[in-house]
XYZ file of C-alpha atoms in Angstrom:
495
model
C 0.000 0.000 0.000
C 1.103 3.584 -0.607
C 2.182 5.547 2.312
C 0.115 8.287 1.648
C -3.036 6.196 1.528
C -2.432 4.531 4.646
C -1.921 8.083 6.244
C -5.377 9.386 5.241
C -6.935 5.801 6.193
C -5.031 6.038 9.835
C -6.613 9.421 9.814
C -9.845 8.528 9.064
C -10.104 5.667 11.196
C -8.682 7.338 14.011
C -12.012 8.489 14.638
C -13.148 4.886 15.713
C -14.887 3.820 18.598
C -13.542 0.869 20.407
C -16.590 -1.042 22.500
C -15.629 -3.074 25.336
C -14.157 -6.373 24.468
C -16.202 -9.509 24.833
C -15.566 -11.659 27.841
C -12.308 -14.017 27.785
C -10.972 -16.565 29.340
C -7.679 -14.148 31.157
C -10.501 -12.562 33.233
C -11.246 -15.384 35.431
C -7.145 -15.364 36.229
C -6.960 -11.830 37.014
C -6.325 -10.350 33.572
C -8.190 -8.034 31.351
C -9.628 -9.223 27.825
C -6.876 -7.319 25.177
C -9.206 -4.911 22.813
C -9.917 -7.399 20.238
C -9.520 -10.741 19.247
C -6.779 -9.274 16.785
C -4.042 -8.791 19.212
C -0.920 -10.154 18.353
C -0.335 -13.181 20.614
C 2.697 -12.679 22.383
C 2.216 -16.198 24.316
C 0.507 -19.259 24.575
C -0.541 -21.743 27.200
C -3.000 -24.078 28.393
C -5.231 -21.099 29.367
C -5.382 -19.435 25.998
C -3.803 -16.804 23.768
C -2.385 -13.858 25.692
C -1.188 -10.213 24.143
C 0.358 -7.225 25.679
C -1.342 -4.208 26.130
C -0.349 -0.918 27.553
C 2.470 -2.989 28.965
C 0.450 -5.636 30.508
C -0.911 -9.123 30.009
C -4.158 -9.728 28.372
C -5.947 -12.618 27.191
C -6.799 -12.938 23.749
C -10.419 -13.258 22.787
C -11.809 -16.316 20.514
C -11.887 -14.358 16.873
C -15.231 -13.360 16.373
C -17.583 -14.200 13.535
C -19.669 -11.774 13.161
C -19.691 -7.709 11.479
C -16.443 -6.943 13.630
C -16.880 -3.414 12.585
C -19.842 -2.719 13.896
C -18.251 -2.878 17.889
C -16.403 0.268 16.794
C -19.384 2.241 15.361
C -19.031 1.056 11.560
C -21.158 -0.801 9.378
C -20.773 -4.187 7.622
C -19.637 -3.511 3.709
C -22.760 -4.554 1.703
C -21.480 -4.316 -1.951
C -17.949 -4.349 -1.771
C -15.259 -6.782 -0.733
C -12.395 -4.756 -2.157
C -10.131 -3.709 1.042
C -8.538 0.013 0.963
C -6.581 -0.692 3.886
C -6.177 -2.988 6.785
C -4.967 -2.535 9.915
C -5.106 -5.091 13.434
C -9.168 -5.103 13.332
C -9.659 -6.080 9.708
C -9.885 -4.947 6.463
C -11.282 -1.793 5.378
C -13.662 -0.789 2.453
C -15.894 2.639 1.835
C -19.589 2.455 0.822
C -20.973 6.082 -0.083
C -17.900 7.574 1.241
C -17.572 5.948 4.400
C -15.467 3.196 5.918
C -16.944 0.290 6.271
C -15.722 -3.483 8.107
C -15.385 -6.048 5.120
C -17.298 -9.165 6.789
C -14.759 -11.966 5.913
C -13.691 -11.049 9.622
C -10.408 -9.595 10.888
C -7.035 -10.408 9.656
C -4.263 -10.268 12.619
C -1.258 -8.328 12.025
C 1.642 -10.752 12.267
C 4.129 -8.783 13.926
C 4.345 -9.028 18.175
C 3.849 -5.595 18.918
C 1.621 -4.053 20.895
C -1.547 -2.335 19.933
C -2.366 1.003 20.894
C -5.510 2.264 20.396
C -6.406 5.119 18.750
C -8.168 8.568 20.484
C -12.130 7.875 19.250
C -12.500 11.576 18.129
C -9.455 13.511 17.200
C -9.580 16.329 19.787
C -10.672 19.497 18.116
C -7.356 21.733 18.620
C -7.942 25.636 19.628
C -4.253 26.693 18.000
C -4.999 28.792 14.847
C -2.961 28.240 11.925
C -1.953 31.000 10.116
C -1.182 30.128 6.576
C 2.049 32.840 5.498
C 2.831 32.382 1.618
C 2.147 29.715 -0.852
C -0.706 27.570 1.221
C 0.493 24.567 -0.530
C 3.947 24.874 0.483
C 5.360 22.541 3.193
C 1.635 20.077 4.045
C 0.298 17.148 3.111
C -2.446 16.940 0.877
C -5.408 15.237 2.105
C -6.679 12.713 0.089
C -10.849 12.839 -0.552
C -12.110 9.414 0.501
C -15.083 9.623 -1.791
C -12.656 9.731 -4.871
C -11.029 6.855 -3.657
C -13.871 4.833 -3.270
C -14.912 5.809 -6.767
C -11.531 4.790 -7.947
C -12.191 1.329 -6.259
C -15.267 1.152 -7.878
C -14.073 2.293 -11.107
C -10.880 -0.806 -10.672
C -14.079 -3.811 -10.118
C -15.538 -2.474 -13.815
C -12.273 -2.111 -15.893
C -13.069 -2.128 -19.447
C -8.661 -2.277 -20.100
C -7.251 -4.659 -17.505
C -3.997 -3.721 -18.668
C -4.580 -0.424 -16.664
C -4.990 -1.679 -13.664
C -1.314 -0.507 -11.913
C -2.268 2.707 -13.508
C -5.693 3.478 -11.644
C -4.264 2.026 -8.029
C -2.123 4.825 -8.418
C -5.212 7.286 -9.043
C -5.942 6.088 -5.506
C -2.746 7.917 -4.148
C -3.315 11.274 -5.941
C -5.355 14.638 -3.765
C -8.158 16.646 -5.368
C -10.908 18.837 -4.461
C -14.173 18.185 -2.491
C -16.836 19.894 -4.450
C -19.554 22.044 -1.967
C -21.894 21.632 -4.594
C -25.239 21.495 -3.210
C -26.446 22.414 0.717
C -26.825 18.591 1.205
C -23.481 17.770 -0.133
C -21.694 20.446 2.144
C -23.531 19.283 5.453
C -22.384 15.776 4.068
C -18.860 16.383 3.572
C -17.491 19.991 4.811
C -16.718 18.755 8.254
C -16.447 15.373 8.486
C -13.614 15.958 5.304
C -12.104 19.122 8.231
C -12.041 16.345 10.846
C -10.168 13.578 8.397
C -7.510 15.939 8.055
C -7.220 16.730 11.702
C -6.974 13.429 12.839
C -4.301 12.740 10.053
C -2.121 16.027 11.965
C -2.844 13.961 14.762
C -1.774 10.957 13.428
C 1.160 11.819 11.983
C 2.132 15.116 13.715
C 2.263 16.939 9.905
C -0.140 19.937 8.766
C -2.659 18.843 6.313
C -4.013 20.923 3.627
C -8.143 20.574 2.589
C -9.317 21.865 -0.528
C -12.652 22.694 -1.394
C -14.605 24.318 -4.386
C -17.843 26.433 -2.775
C -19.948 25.576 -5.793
C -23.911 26.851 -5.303
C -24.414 30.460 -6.194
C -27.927 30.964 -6.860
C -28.221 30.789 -11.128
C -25.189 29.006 -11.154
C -23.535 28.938 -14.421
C -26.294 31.282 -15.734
C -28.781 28.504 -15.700
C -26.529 26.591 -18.123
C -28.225 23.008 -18.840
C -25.815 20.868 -17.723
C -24.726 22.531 -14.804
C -26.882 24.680 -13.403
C -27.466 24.500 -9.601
C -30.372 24.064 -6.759
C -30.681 27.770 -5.842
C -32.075 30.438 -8.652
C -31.606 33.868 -8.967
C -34.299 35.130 -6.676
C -34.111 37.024 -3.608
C -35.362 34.149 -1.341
C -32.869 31.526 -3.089
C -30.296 34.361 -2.362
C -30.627 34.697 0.965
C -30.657 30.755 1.718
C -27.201 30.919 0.271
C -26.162 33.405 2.528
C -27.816 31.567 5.752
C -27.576 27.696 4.839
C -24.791 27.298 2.600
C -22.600 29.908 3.495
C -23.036 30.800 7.140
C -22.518 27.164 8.086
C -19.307 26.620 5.972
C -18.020 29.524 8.116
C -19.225 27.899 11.626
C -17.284 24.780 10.668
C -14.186 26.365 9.315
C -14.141 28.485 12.759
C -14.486 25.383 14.404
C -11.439 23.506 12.717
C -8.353 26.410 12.731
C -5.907 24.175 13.309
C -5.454 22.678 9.750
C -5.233 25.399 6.448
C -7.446 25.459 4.253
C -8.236 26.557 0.646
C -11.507 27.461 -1.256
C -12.385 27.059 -4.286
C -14.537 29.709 -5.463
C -17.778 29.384 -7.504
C -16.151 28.607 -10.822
C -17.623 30.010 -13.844
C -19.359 32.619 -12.466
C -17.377 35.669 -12.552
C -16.061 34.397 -16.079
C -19.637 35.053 -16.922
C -20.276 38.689 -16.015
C -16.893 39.228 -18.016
C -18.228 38.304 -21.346
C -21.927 36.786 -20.570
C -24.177 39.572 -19.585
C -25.875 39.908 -23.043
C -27.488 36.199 -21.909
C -30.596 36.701 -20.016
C -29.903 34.294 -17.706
C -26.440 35.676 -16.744
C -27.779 39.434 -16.633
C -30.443 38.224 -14.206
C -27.839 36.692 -11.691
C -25.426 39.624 -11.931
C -26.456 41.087 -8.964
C -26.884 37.694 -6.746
C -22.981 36.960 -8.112
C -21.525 40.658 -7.056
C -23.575 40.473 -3.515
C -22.968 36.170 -2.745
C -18.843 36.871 -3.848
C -18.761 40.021 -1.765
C -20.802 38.415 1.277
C -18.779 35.321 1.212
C -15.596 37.132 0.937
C -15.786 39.242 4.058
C -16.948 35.735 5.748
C -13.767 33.725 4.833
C -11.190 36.144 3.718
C -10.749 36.767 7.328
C -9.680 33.793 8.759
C -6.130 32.866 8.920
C -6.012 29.256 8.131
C -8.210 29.870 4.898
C -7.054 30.827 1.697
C -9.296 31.534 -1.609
C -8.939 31.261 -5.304
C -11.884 33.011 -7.561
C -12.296 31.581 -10.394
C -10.833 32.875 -13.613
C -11.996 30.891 -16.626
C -9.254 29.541 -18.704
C -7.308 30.703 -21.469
C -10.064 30.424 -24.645
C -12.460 32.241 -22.362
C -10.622 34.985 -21.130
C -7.725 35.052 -23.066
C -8.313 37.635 -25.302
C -6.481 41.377 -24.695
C -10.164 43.093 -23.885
C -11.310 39.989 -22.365
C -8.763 40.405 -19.471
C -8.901 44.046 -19.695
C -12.671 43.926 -18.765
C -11.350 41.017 -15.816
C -8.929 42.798 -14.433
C -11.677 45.568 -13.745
C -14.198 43.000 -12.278
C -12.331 41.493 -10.202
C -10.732 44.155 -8.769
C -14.321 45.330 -8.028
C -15.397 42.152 -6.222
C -12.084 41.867 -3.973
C -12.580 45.869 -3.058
C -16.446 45.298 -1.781
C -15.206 42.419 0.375
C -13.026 44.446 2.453
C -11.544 43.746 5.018
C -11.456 40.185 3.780
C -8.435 39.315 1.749
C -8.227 36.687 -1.614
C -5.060 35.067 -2.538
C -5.280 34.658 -5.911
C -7.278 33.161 -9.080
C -7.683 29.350 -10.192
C -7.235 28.825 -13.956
C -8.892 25.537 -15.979
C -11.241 24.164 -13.234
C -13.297 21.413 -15.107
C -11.159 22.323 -19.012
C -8.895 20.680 -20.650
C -6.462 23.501 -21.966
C -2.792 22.648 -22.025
C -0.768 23.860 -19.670
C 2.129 24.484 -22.556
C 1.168 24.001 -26.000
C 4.410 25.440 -28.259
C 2.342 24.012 -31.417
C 0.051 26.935 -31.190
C -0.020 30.869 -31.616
C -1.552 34.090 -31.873
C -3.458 33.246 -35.543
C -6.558 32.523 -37.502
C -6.392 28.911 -35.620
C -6.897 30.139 -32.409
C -9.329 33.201 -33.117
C -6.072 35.355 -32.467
C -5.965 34.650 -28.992
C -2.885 35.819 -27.946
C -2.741 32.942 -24.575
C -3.518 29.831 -26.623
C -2.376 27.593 -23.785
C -2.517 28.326 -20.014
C 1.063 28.838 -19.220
C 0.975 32.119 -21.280
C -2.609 32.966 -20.185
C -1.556 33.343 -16.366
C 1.675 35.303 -17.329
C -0.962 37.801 -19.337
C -3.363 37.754 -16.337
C -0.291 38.420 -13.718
C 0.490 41.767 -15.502
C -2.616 42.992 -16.123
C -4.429 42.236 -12.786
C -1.422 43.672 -10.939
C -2.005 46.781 -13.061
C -5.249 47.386 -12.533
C -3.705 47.108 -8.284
C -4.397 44.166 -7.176
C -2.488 43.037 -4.405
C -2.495 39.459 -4.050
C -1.934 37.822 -7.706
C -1.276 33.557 -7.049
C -2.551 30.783 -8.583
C -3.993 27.484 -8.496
C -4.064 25.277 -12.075
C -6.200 22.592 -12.377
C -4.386 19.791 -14.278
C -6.585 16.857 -13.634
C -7.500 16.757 -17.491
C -5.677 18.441 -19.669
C -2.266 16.678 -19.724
C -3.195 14.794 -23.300
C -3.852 17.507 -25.779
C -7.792 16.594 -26.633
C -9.613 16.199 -30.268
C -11.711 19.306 -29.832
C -11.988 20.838 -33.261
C -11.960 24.482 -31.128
C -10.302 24.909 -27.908
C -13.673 26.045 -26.223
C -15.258 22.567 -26.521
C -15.475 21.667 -23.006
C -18.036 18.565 -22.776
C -16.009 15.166 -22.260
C -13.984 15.538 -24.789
C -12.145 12.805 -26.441
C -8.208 12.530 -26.025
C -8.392 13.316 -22.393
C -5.644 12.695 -20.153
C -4.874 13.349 -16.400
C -1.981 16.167 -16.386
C 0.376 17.573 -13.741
C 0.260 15.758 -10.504
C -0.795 17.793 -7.630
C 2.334 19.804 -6.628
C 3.267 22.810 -4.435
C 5.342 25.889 -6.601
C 6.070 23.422 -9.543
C 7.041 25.722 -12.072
C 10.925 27.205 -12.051
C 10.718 31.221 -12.519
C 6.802 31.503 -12.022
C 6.680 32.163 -8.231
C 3.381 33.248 -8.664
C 2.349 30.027 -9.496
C 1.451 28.263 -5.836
C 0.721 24.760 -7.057
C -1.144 22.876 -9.973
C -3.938 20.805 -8.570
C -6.278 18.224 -9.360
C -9.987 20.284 -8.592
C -12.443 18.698 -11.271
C -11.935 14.630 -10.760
C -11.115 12.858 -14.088
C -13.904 10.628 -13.948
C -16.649 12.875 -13.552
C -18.960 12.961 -16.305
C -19.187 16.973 -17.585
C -23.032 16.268 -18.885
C -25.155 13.743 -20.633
C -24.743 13.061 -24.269
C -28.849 11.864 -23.719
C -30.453 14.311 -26.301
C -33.752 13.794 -24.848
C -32.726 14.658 -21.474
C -33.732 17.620 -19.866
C -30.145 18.479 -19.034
C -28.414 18.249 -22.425
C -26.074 20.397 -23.316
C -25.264 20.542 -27.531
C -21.766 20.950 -26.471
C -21.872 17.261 -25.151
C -23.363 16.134 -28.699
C -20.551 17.775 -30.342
C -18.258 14.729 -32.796
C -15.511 15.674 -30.346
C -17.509 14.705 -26.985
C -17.265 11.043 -25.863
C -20.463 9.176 -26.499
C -22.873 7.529 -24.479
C -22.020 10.055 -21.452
C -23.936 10.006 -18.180
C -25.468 13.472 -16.579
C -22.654 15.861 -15.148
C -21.258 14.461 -12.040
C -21.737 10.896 -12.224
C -18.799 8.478 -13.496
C -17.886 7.785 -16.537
C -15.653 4.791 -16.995
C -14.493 4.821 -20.128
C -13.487 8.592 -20.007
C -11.657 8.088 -17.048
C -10.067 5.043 -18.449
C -8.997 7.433 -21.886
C -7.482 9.840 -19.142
C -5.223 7.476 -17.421
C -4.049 5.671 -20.173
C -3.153 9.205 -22.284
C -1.517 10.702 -18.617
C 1.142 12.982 -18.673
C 3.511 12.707 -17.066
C 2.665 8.917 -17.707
C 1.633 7.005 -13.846
C-alpha cells in the first residue's frame, strides 16, 4: 500500500470507537480481555492466547464471527469486498464515502507488537494556523475518501485490464471536495475538516483541505448541464447566505488548526466578463456581485483559509479586452469584500487547456488569442491584474484533465472531450521562474462525467453532442468509466 493512503486511512479511522471487548478466558485469572480478538499473541498456554497491552498481560479473545466493525461504530460492507486498507481489526472498504468493516472477519497483524488504540475523536485543537505564503507549500495533501472509493469502484468495472497498476495509483493522488449542493456540504465539509485533523494527529504533519464552494444561486447562468439548486431570486439568495454559506463559516471556525483553501464558484465571474448579453447571466449579476462580496468578508478573514476566484481559462478569457474587462471586475469584487483578503485566481477548473502548448499561436487557428495555452494565459493575467492594483496575484491550475492535448476541433469545446488525459500531478510551486504560481492541482476529478450526451434529457447540453464529446455520457457528475479510463491511459507525465 502507498504511504500516503495509509496516512489518510489512519486518519480517518482514528475516529473509531472501540466497545468493550467480549468476555475471555484471562478474566477469570486476574487479567483483562486485550481490545480485540486481533491482538498479536505474544504467548501461549493451556489457558489461551495472551497479548500485551499498555504494557500488561491480556488474554486474547476467541476471533469473532460476526460484522467486527460494527463494535467500533461502523457498518458491515454490503457491496464491496475490495479492502482500501487494513490494519489489526480487519480490512477496510468505503460504501458512499464511508469506511466500512469487510465481513470476511479480521485479519491479525503478524508482527508481536503491541496495539495502541487510537483517540475515538481527534480532539478538536484551539491553535490557529496562520497560513504565510504559498498555502500549498510545506503540508500534506489530504486525500478525498469519496474519490477513492470511486476509484475502487471504477478498478471492479475495468473495461482495459492492462490499466490496472495505472488506476491504483489514481488512488494515491489529492483533489478537491466539491460544496456543490447544501446537502453535499452538510455531508462532507466537516467530516472531510475532521479527516484531516486526525491525520495532523496521526502523523504530527499539517494537512491541507481543498474545497470548491460551488452553489451560487443561477449558477452557471442557468446553463443546462450545470446549473445548480438555488435560482436567482431574492429568497434563493438569501438561503445561500444563511444555509450554505453561514454554516461553511461555523465549521471552518471550528477547525483552525489545519489550512485550508476554497475554491470559489467557478464560472461565475467568467460570466459577467463576457456573458451579460445572456438573459440568464444578466439576471444573476447582482446575486454573483452580492454572494462573492458576502462570502468574501466571511472567509477572507480567517487565517487558516485561503481563496482562489475563479478565472476561466485561457479560450475564455484570453483575449487582450477579455482580461482588460477582468482585471476591472475582479478588482471590483475583492474591493467590496473588504476587510477580507483573496489570494489569488484558479485557472482551468473542469477544461482541458494545455498547460504548454508550443504548437500553437496568436493566428486565424486560435481566433487570435494571444494565450492559446494556459502557461501564457496566467503570465498575461499576472500583468494585467497587478495593473489594474491588485495586491495578491497567485494561482492554483487545475491539471486533472488536460495533460493529453484533446480532439476538440476548437479549444472552447469543453463537454467530455475525447483525447483526455490526467496532467500535472498535484504539486506545491512546480514551475521554475513563475513564483506566482502556488501549485497545480487536481480540482475537477477525471472521472466525472461533464453532462449527458442523452439528447432527450432535460439536461443536455449541444456541447456534449458535439463529434468531439465522448459518447454515451452520463449526466454531469456521475462516473464515466471509459473517459476516465482514456485519461489514465493518455496521462502525462505517464503514472
Amino acid at each position: 500500500m502507498k504511504a500516503s493512503i495509509a496516512l489518510t486511512a489512519i486518519a480517518a479511522l482514528a475516529a473509531k470507537v472501540y466497545a468493550v471487548p467480549p468476555s475471555c478466558f484471562s478474566l477469570k485469572l486476574g487479567y483483562p480481555c486485550c481490545s480485540n480478538a486481533s491482538t498479536p499473541s505474544v504467548y501461549e498456554d493451556s489457558d489461551g492466547k495472551w497479548g500485551v497491552e499498555n504494557g500488561n498481560w491480556c488474554g486474547i479473545p476467541e476471533q469473532v464471527k460476526v460484522c467486527w466493525s460494527e463494535k467500533l461504530g461502523y457498518p458491515c460492507c454490503t457491496s464491496t469486498s475490495v479492502s482500501v486498507f487494513e490494519d489489526n481489526d480487519g480490512k477496510w472498504g468505503i460504501e458512499n464515502g464511508n469506511w466500512c468493516g469487510i465481513i470476511n472477519g479480521p485479519t491479525p497483524t503478524p508482527t508481536p507488537t503491541p496495539k495502541t488504540t487510537p483517540n475515538p475523536e481527534p480532539t478538536i485543537d484551539p491553535t490557529q494556523y496562520k497560513i504565510n505564503g504559498n498555502p500549498f507549500k510545506g503540508v500534506d495533501f489530504y486525500l478525498n475518501p469519496y474519490y477513492v472509493e470511486e476509484v475502487e469502484n471504477a478498478l471492479n468495472n475495468l473495461i482495459d485490464s492492462s490499466l490496472r497498476s495505472k488506476v491504483e495509483k489514481m488512488k494515491t493522488f489529492s483533489n478537491a471536495i466539491w460544496l456543490d449542493t447544501i446537502n453535499n456540504m452538510q455531508s462532507w465539509l466537516e467530516p472531510n475538516l475532521k479527516g484531516a485533523l486526525a491525520q495532523h494527529q496521526s502523523t504530527g504533519k499539517d494537512v491541507l483541505t481543498v474545497f470548491v464552494v460551488y452553489d451560487l444561486p443561477g449558477r452557471d447562468c442557468h446553463a443546462l448541464a450545470s446549473n445548480g439548486e438555488l435560482l436567482a431570486n431574492d429568497a434563493d439568495a438569501q438561503r445561500y447566505k444563511t444555509e450554505y454559506i453561514d454554516v461553511i463559516e461555523s465549521h471552518l471556525k471550528q477547525y483552525t488548526a489545519q489550512p485550508v483553501v476554497l475554491i470559489i464558484e467557478p464560472d461565475s465571474l467568467a460570466n459577467m466578463v463576457t456573458n451579460l448579453d445572456d438573459p440568464h447571466c444578466s439576471q444573476s449579476e447582482s446575486y454573483y456581485m452580492d454572494g462573492h462580496a458576502y462570502l468574501l468578508k466571511k472567509f477572507g478573514v480567517l487565517d487558516h483559509v485561503a481563496m482562489y476566484l475563479d478565472i476561466g481559462h485561457a479560450f475564455w478569457l484570453g483575449w487582450d479586452d477579455n482580461r482588460e474587462k477582468a482585471a476591472k471586475l475582479y478588482k471590483k469584487v475583492i474591493d467590496s469584500a473588504s476587510p477580507g483578503k483573496v489570494r489569488g485566481f484558479v485557472d482551468n477548473v473542469a477544461n482541458y487547456t494545455p498547460w504548454e502548448d508550443p504548437t500553437l499561436s496568436r493566428g486565424p487557428d486560435t481566433d487570435w488569442n494571444p494565450c492559446p495555452d494556459e502557461k501564457r494565459y496566467l503570465e498575461a493575467v499576472k500583468k494585467d491584474f497587478t495593473s489594474a492594483g491588485i495586491k495578491s496575484v497567485y494561482f492554483v491550475s487545475d491539471t486533472s484533465r488536460n495533460g493529453h492535448k484533446t480532439d476538440r476541433k476548437h479549444p472552447g469545446e469543453w463537454c467530455n472531450q475525447t483525447g483526455v488525459g490526467v496532467g500535472a500531478r498535484p504539486q506545491a510551486s512546480p514551475v521554475s521562474g513563475m513564483d506566482y504560481l502556488d501549485a497545480f492541482y487536481w480540482i475537477k476529478p477525471l472521472g466525472e462525467s461533464d453532462g449527458t450526451s442523452d439528447e432527450s434529457a432535460v439536461r443536455f447540453d449541444g456541447y456534449c453532442g458535439h463529434d468531439t464529446a465522448m459518447k454515451p455520457a452520463p449526466e454531469a457528475g456521475q462516473w464515466f468509466q471509459a473517459h476516465f479510463e482514456q485519461g489514465v491511459e493518455n496521462a502525462n507525465p505517464p503514472l
